[in-house]
XYZ file of C-alpha atoms in Angstrom:
375
model
C 0.000 0.000 0.000
C 1.578 3.296 -1.107
C -0.836 5.660 0.660
C -2.534 5.092 3.996
C -5.411 7.059 5.485
C -6.311 7.506 9.144
C -9.548 8.859 10.612
C -9.002 10.752 13.863
C -11.454 11.436 16.694
C -11.222 12.718 20.243
C -12.087 15.763 22.320
C -12.747 17.693 19.145
C -15.652 18.980 17.065
C -14.559 17.525 13.708
C -13.669 14.206 12.136
C -10.358 14.561 10.345
C -8.808 12.216 7.801
C -5.040 12.262 7.397
C -2.991 10.624 4.674
C 0.374 9.002 5.320
C 2.914 8.395 2.571
C 5.635 6.014 3.849
C 8.161 6.951 1.157
C 8.134 10.616 2.199
C 7.090 10.223 5.884
C 4.522 12.956 5.248
C 1.290 13.165 7.251
C -1.217 15.457 5.540
C -4.797 16.537 6.187
C -7.011 14.936 3.527
C -10.486 15.825 4.763
C -12.459 17.372 7.608
C -16.144 16.946 8.460
C -18.315 18.268 11.312
C -18.744 15.854 14.212
C -20.968 15.579 17.218
C -18.928 16.778 20.187
C -16.179 14.473 21.483
C -16.171 11.483 19.106
C -13.862 9.551 21.427
C -14.058 6.013 19.986
C -14.309 4.998 16.318
C -15.043 1.602 14.769
C -14.777 0.710 11.080
C -16.359 -2.730 10.632
C -15.487 -5.182 7.903
C -17.832 -7.528 6.090
C -20.814 -7.819 5.936
C -21.388 -4.091 6.602
C -18.469 -2.891 4.489
C -17.574 -5.044 1.510
C -14.499 -4.770 -0.673
C -13.760 -1.398 -2.234
C -17.273 -0.014 -2.027
C -17.503 3.713 -2.734
C -19.391 4.207 0.528
C -18.417 2.797 3.897
C -20.044 2.909 7.312
C -18.498 3.679 10.689
C -19.696 3.995 14.269
C -18.532 6.343 17.009
C -19.482 7.562 20.447
C -20.150 11.175 21.373
C -18.906 11.595 24.930
C -21.297 14.307 26.160
C -24.611 14.375 28.038
C -24.538 10.703 28.998
C -23.073 9.655 25.683
C -24.502 8.872 22.272
C -23.950 6.206 19.646
C -23.444 7.722 16.208
C -23.531 6.064 12.784
C -21.537 7.593 9.940
C -21.260 7.222 6.180
C -17.857 7.741 4.599
C -17.663 8.679 0.924
C -14.247 9.658 -0.316
C -12.847 11.909 2.402
C -16.243 13.233 3.497
C -18.223 11.946 6.474
C -21.973 12.224 6.968
C -23.791 11.564 10.255
C -26.645 9.119 9.548
C -27.982 8.310 13.001
C -27.726 8.952 16.723
C -29.027 7.161 19.837
C -28.651 8.046 23.505
C -26.605 5.642 25.645
C -27.617 6.824 29.137
C -24.372 6.474 31.022
C -21.160 7.892 29.555
C -20.383 5.716 26.533
C -16.695 4.943 26.022
C -16.469 1.977 23.661
C -18.258 0.436 20.668
C -18.128 -3.113 19.381
C -19.700 -3.890 16.006
C -21.123 -7.411 15.883
C -19.322 -9.711 13.460
C -22.578 -10.543 11.683
C -23.324 -6.844 11.156
C -26.561 -6.986 13.144
C -25.767 -4.118 15.486
C -23.418 -2.465 17.945
C -22.944 -2.810 21.680
C -21.795 0.200 23.676
C -20.321 0.199 27.159
C -21.011 3.055 29.567
C -18.122 3.765 31.927
C -19.696 6.185 34.376
C -23.078 4.471 34.220
C -21.745 0.937 34.650
C -23.989 -0.383 31.898
C -24.231 -1.583 28.307
C -26.727 -1.077 25.503
C -27.321 -2.619 22.066
C -28.536 -0.877 18.912
C -29.438 -2.786 15.732
C -28.064 -1.585 12.401
C -30.467 -1.008 9.512
C -29.855 -2.275 5.993
C -28.495 1.156 5.010
C -25.775 0.991 7.685
C -27.474 3.496 9.997
C -28.501 2.874 13.588
C -32.060 1.702 14.062
C -34.359 4.504 15.189
C -37.076 2.221 16.546
C -35.425 -0.533 18.619
C -36.331 -0.801 22.305
C -32.657 -1.212 23.298
C -33.115 -1.656 27.064
C -30.162 -0.654 29.228
C -28.261 -3.500 30.910
C -27.112 -2.307 34.337
C -24.173 -4.248 35.728
C -24.325 -5.404 39.368
C -21.825 -3.745 41.701
C -20.396 -6.750 43.519
C -18.528 -4.644 46.099
C -21.739 -3.019 47.321
C -21.738 -2.790 51.128
C -18.049 -3.638 51.434
C -14.704 -1.976 50.865
C -13.518 -2.499 47.306
C -9.859 -3.465 46.763
C -9.216 0.021 45.357
C -11.888 2.282 46.883
C -10.872 5.358 44.867
C -11.116 3.605 41.500
C -13.708 0.953 42.296
C -16.568 2.851 43.909
C -19.012 1.611 41.249
C -19.205 -0.483 38.086
C -17.136 0.975 35.253
C -17.785 -0.811 31.965
C -15.190 -0.501 29.237
C -14.042 -2.548 26.241
C -16.222 -5.265 24.665
C -14.936 -8.131 22.506
C -16.786 -10.930 20.734
C -15.827 -14.594 20.897
C -16.060 -17.157 18.125
C -19.406 -18.328 19.498
C -20.964 -14.856 19.520
C -20.512 -14.385 23.264
C -19.585 -10.880 24.331
C -16.971 -10.159 26.984
C -17.308 -6.812 28.759
C -14.477 -5.503 30.954
C -15.622 -3.896 34.207
C -12.891 -1.946 35.978
C -15.086 -1.376 39.026
C -15.820 -5.012 39.894
C -12.720 -6.886 38.675
C -14.933 -8.927 36.400
C -15.155 -9.504 32.674
C -18.855 -10.051 32.222
C -20.075 -12.596 29.682
C -22.996 -11.014 27.849
C -25.554 -12.672 25.602
C -28.066 -11.198 23.187
C -31.783 -11.364 23.956
C -34.231 -10.703 21.150
C -33.687 -7.860 18.721
C -31.943 -5.428 21.052
C -31.724 -6.866 24.565
C -28.677 -7.939 26.568
C -28.274 -10.197 29.602
C -25.434 -11.381 31.841
C -24.462 -15.012 31.236
C -21.535 -15.426 33.635
C -18.154 -13.812 34.125
C -14.401 -14.215 34.152
C -12.860 -13.354 37.512
C -9.858 -11.017 37.495
C -7.635 -10.523 40.570
C -8.944 -8.096 43.214
C -7.984 -4.517 42.442
C -6.743 -5.248 38.914
C -9.413 -3.226 37.083
C -9.979 -4.926 33.674
C -10.070 -2.471 30.760
C -9.285 -3.778 27.256
C -9.456 -7.342 25.881
C -8.411 -9.370 22.854
C -9.392 -12.907 21.887
C -6.935 -15.272 20.219
C -7.524 -16.352 16.618
C -8.465 -19.860 17.739
C -10.864 -18.509 20.366
C -9.129 -20.322 23.223
C -7.783 -17.351 25.163
C -8.851 -13.889 26.210
C -6.051 -11.413 26.913
C -6.968 -8.514 29.171
C -5.113 -5.295 29.869
C -5.895 -4.078 33.369
C -6.024 -0.342 33.963
C -5.487 -0.340 37.728
C -2.734 -2.963 38.092
C -1.324 -2.280 34.590
C -0.896 -5.934 33.648
C -1.772 -8.288 30.817
C -3.713 -11.339 31.995
C -4.621 -14.505 30.071
C -7.990 -16.212 30.597
C -8.654 -19.731 29.221
C -12.033 -19.583 27.490
C -12.269 -23.380 27.318
C -12.054 -23.653 31.110
C -14.705 -25.764 32.823
C -14.602 -23.541 35.919
C -17.810 -21.691 36.713
C -15.969 -18.361 36.748
C -12.582 -18.814 35.060
C -9.580 -17.057 36.563
C -6.411 -16.015 34.717
C -3.538 -18.369 34.010
C -0.330 -17.915 36.050
C 1.472 -16.088 33.245
C 1.161 -12.293 33.420
C 3.339 -9.253 32.767
C 3.422 -5.635 33.870
C 3.296 -3.112 31.040
C 4.651 -0.206 33.106
C 8.006 0.896 31.664
C 11.095 0.447 33.868
C 11.574 4.222 33.929
C 8.687 4.492 36.422
C 9.857 4.030 40.038
C 8.826 0.805 41.753
C 7.263 2.735 44.637
C 3.598 1.623 44.847
C 2.423 5.241 44.746
C 4.206 5.807 41.433
C 2.950 2.551 39.965
C -0.614 3.342 41.052
C -0.509 6.649 39.171
C -0.089 4.883 35.832
C -3.069 3.931 33.647
C -2.726 1.277 30.960
C -5.025 2.037 28.033
C -5.263 -0.175 24.940
C -4.247 -3.642 23.820
C -3.896 -4.773 20.195
C -2.608 -7.729 18.221
C -0.437 -7.198 15.193
C -2.547 -8.862 12.446
C 0.571 -9.883 10.522
C 2.163 -11.320 13.673
C -0.629 -12.680 15.930
C 1.896 -13.694 18.581
C 2.796 -10.047 19.212
C 0.656 -7.690 21.301
C 1.000 -3.972 21.976
C -0.134 -2.279 25.205
C -0.198 1.485 25.652
C 0.637 3.341 28.863
C -0.579 6.728 30.077
C 0.245 9.390 32.664
C 3.997 8.920 33.086
C 4.457 12.608 32.299
C 2.119 13.606 35.135
C 3.750 11.533 37.864
C 4.119 13.444 41.159
C 7.338 15.445 41.238
C 9.080 13.032 43.599
C 8.614 10.281 40.992
C 9.179 12.326 37.813
C 11.099 10.376 35.177
C 12.019 13.227 32.838
C 10.651 11.360 29.827
C 9.020 13.373 27.033
C 6.337 10.862 26.067
C 4.474 7.730 27.142
C 5.701 4.233 26.294
C 4.157 1.301 24.445
C 4.886 -2.207 25.718
C 5.583 -4.884 23.101
C 4.960 -8.419 24.332
C 5.514 -11.764 22.626
C 3.287 -14.779 23.239
C 4.490 -18.363 23.108
C 3.320 -20.592 20.247
C 0.434 -22.012 22.280
C -0.745 -18.538 23.281
C -0.914 -19.369 26.987
C 2.278 -17.644 28.151
C 3.499 -14.066 27.931
C 7.175 -13.660 27.183
C 9.720 -10.892 27.117
C 8.522 -7.284 27.251
C 10.219 -4.390 25.492
C 9.144 -0.761 25.409
C 9.054 1.882 22.710
C 9.254 5.467 23.895
C 6.902 7.766 21.991
C 6.667 11.546 22.109
C 2.955 11.445 23.004
C 1.592 12.779 26.290
C -1.348 10.766 27.682
C -1.217 8.091 25.008
C -4.844 7.040 24.843
C -5.178 6.474 21.093
C -3.400 3.584 19.367
C -4.275 1.478 16.301
C -2.445 -1.081 14.175
C -2.746 -0.875 10.384
C -4.629 -3.790 8.765
C -1.415 -5.048 7.152
C 0.447 -4.891 10.478
C 3.214 -2.706 9.065
C 2.430 0.426 11.068
C 1.066 1.566 14.414
C -0.412 5.024 14.872
C -0.336 6.568 18.352
C -1.501 9.947 19.599
C -1.346 12.037 22.742
C -4.549 13.411 24.182
C -2.775 16.366 25.809
C 0.347 16.802 23.707
C 2.893 15.310 21.369
C 0.681 15.091 18.312
C 0.246 11.978 16.191
C 3.039 9.517 15.413
C 3.229 6.603 12.979
C 5.701 3.812 13.697
C 6.817 1.025 11.378
C 6.762 -2.314 13.193
C 9.625 -4.132 11.441
C 9.809 -7.623 9.992
C 8.614 -9.407 13.130
C 6.382 -6.687 14.587
C 8.758 -5.808 17.429
C 11.360 -3.544 15.811
C 9.585 -0.188 15.856
C 10.965 2.849 14.068
C 9.368 6.284 13.794
C 8.004 6.637 10.256
C 5.980 9.851 10.387
C 4.752 12.530 12.766
C 2.582 15.637 13.002
C 2.842 17.482 16.316
C -0.069 19.813 15.509
C -2.752 17.099 15.720
C -4.123 17.351 19.252
C -6.860 16.149 21.630
C -6.903 12.683 20.047
C -8.406 9.703 21.880
C -8.898 7.241 19.027
C -8.156 6.635 15.359
C -8.938 4.045 12.729
C -7.116 3.097 9.541
C -9.334 3.502 6.483
């Protein structure tokens, strides 16, 4: 691919599309369209919603204001049109598009809930579905949570879909990854859970290609955990293998470690045994723990051949401050990262095995970014 394009969202009032030309390292603005305020998460589904090189494609975002909204978009060329909007009732932070194209599930962080919206045949969100809100149970009610400051309520985050259509919803507030099933056209129900360690705060998950393992990045303990999805246990717990994603530059003092917030976890599609985990907040460590670094770090972790053990960790130091946005290109050759509060947008080549990152392009003027997607 000679020219790549990236759609950028965040704490901004526009959707912007940037082009990236690897041979020149140039990042250029290709298009800008009005957005509902704060489009903080963006999903571009594949088939059956978007097929081949269709002239029009459909995307889905959240608008992180007034309890949050789900928004459907139509992309034609470098122009984006808003085609639908539904209220989420609880501070939406993440969207998962169902593999069969039937709809989207949104997780509400502040509301501790999830909601499902069907997708119409034209790619827009249904305007008529009942879409009842699924409120998650706060299992630490009436007791002291492992981390009272961070776990005072349910805090739903990332959702992933297994090979069998089951949905796995990370809940930072309860140390659970809820198993969610569909009910009827637009309903959701809890169908079990995976049990994370107390105080770990699950945030972002991946499922292995063979569907055997779920990998979870915890926001509070800043670790990658592995859950066996073929376990016969009623509430499966993680395997012994785990790694911290906090870079060694951060002091080992518990207060310094607790300040850090892991953010996103992605496979490299060209190298499924390699995962990337982003860190945040190193640049805002209290003065007694300041590291002097100019940007947050991304952890690169290798899995063993079976997928049940995490191996050596290496870190790449970016120039991004509060690295919340990170996406891997579909061909696995590049990773785009961005700082929400500084450092702009950077594109890194991943090397022959996915672990040898080199800076390939940068634009320091692109700000307030929380998510991107490769087009």
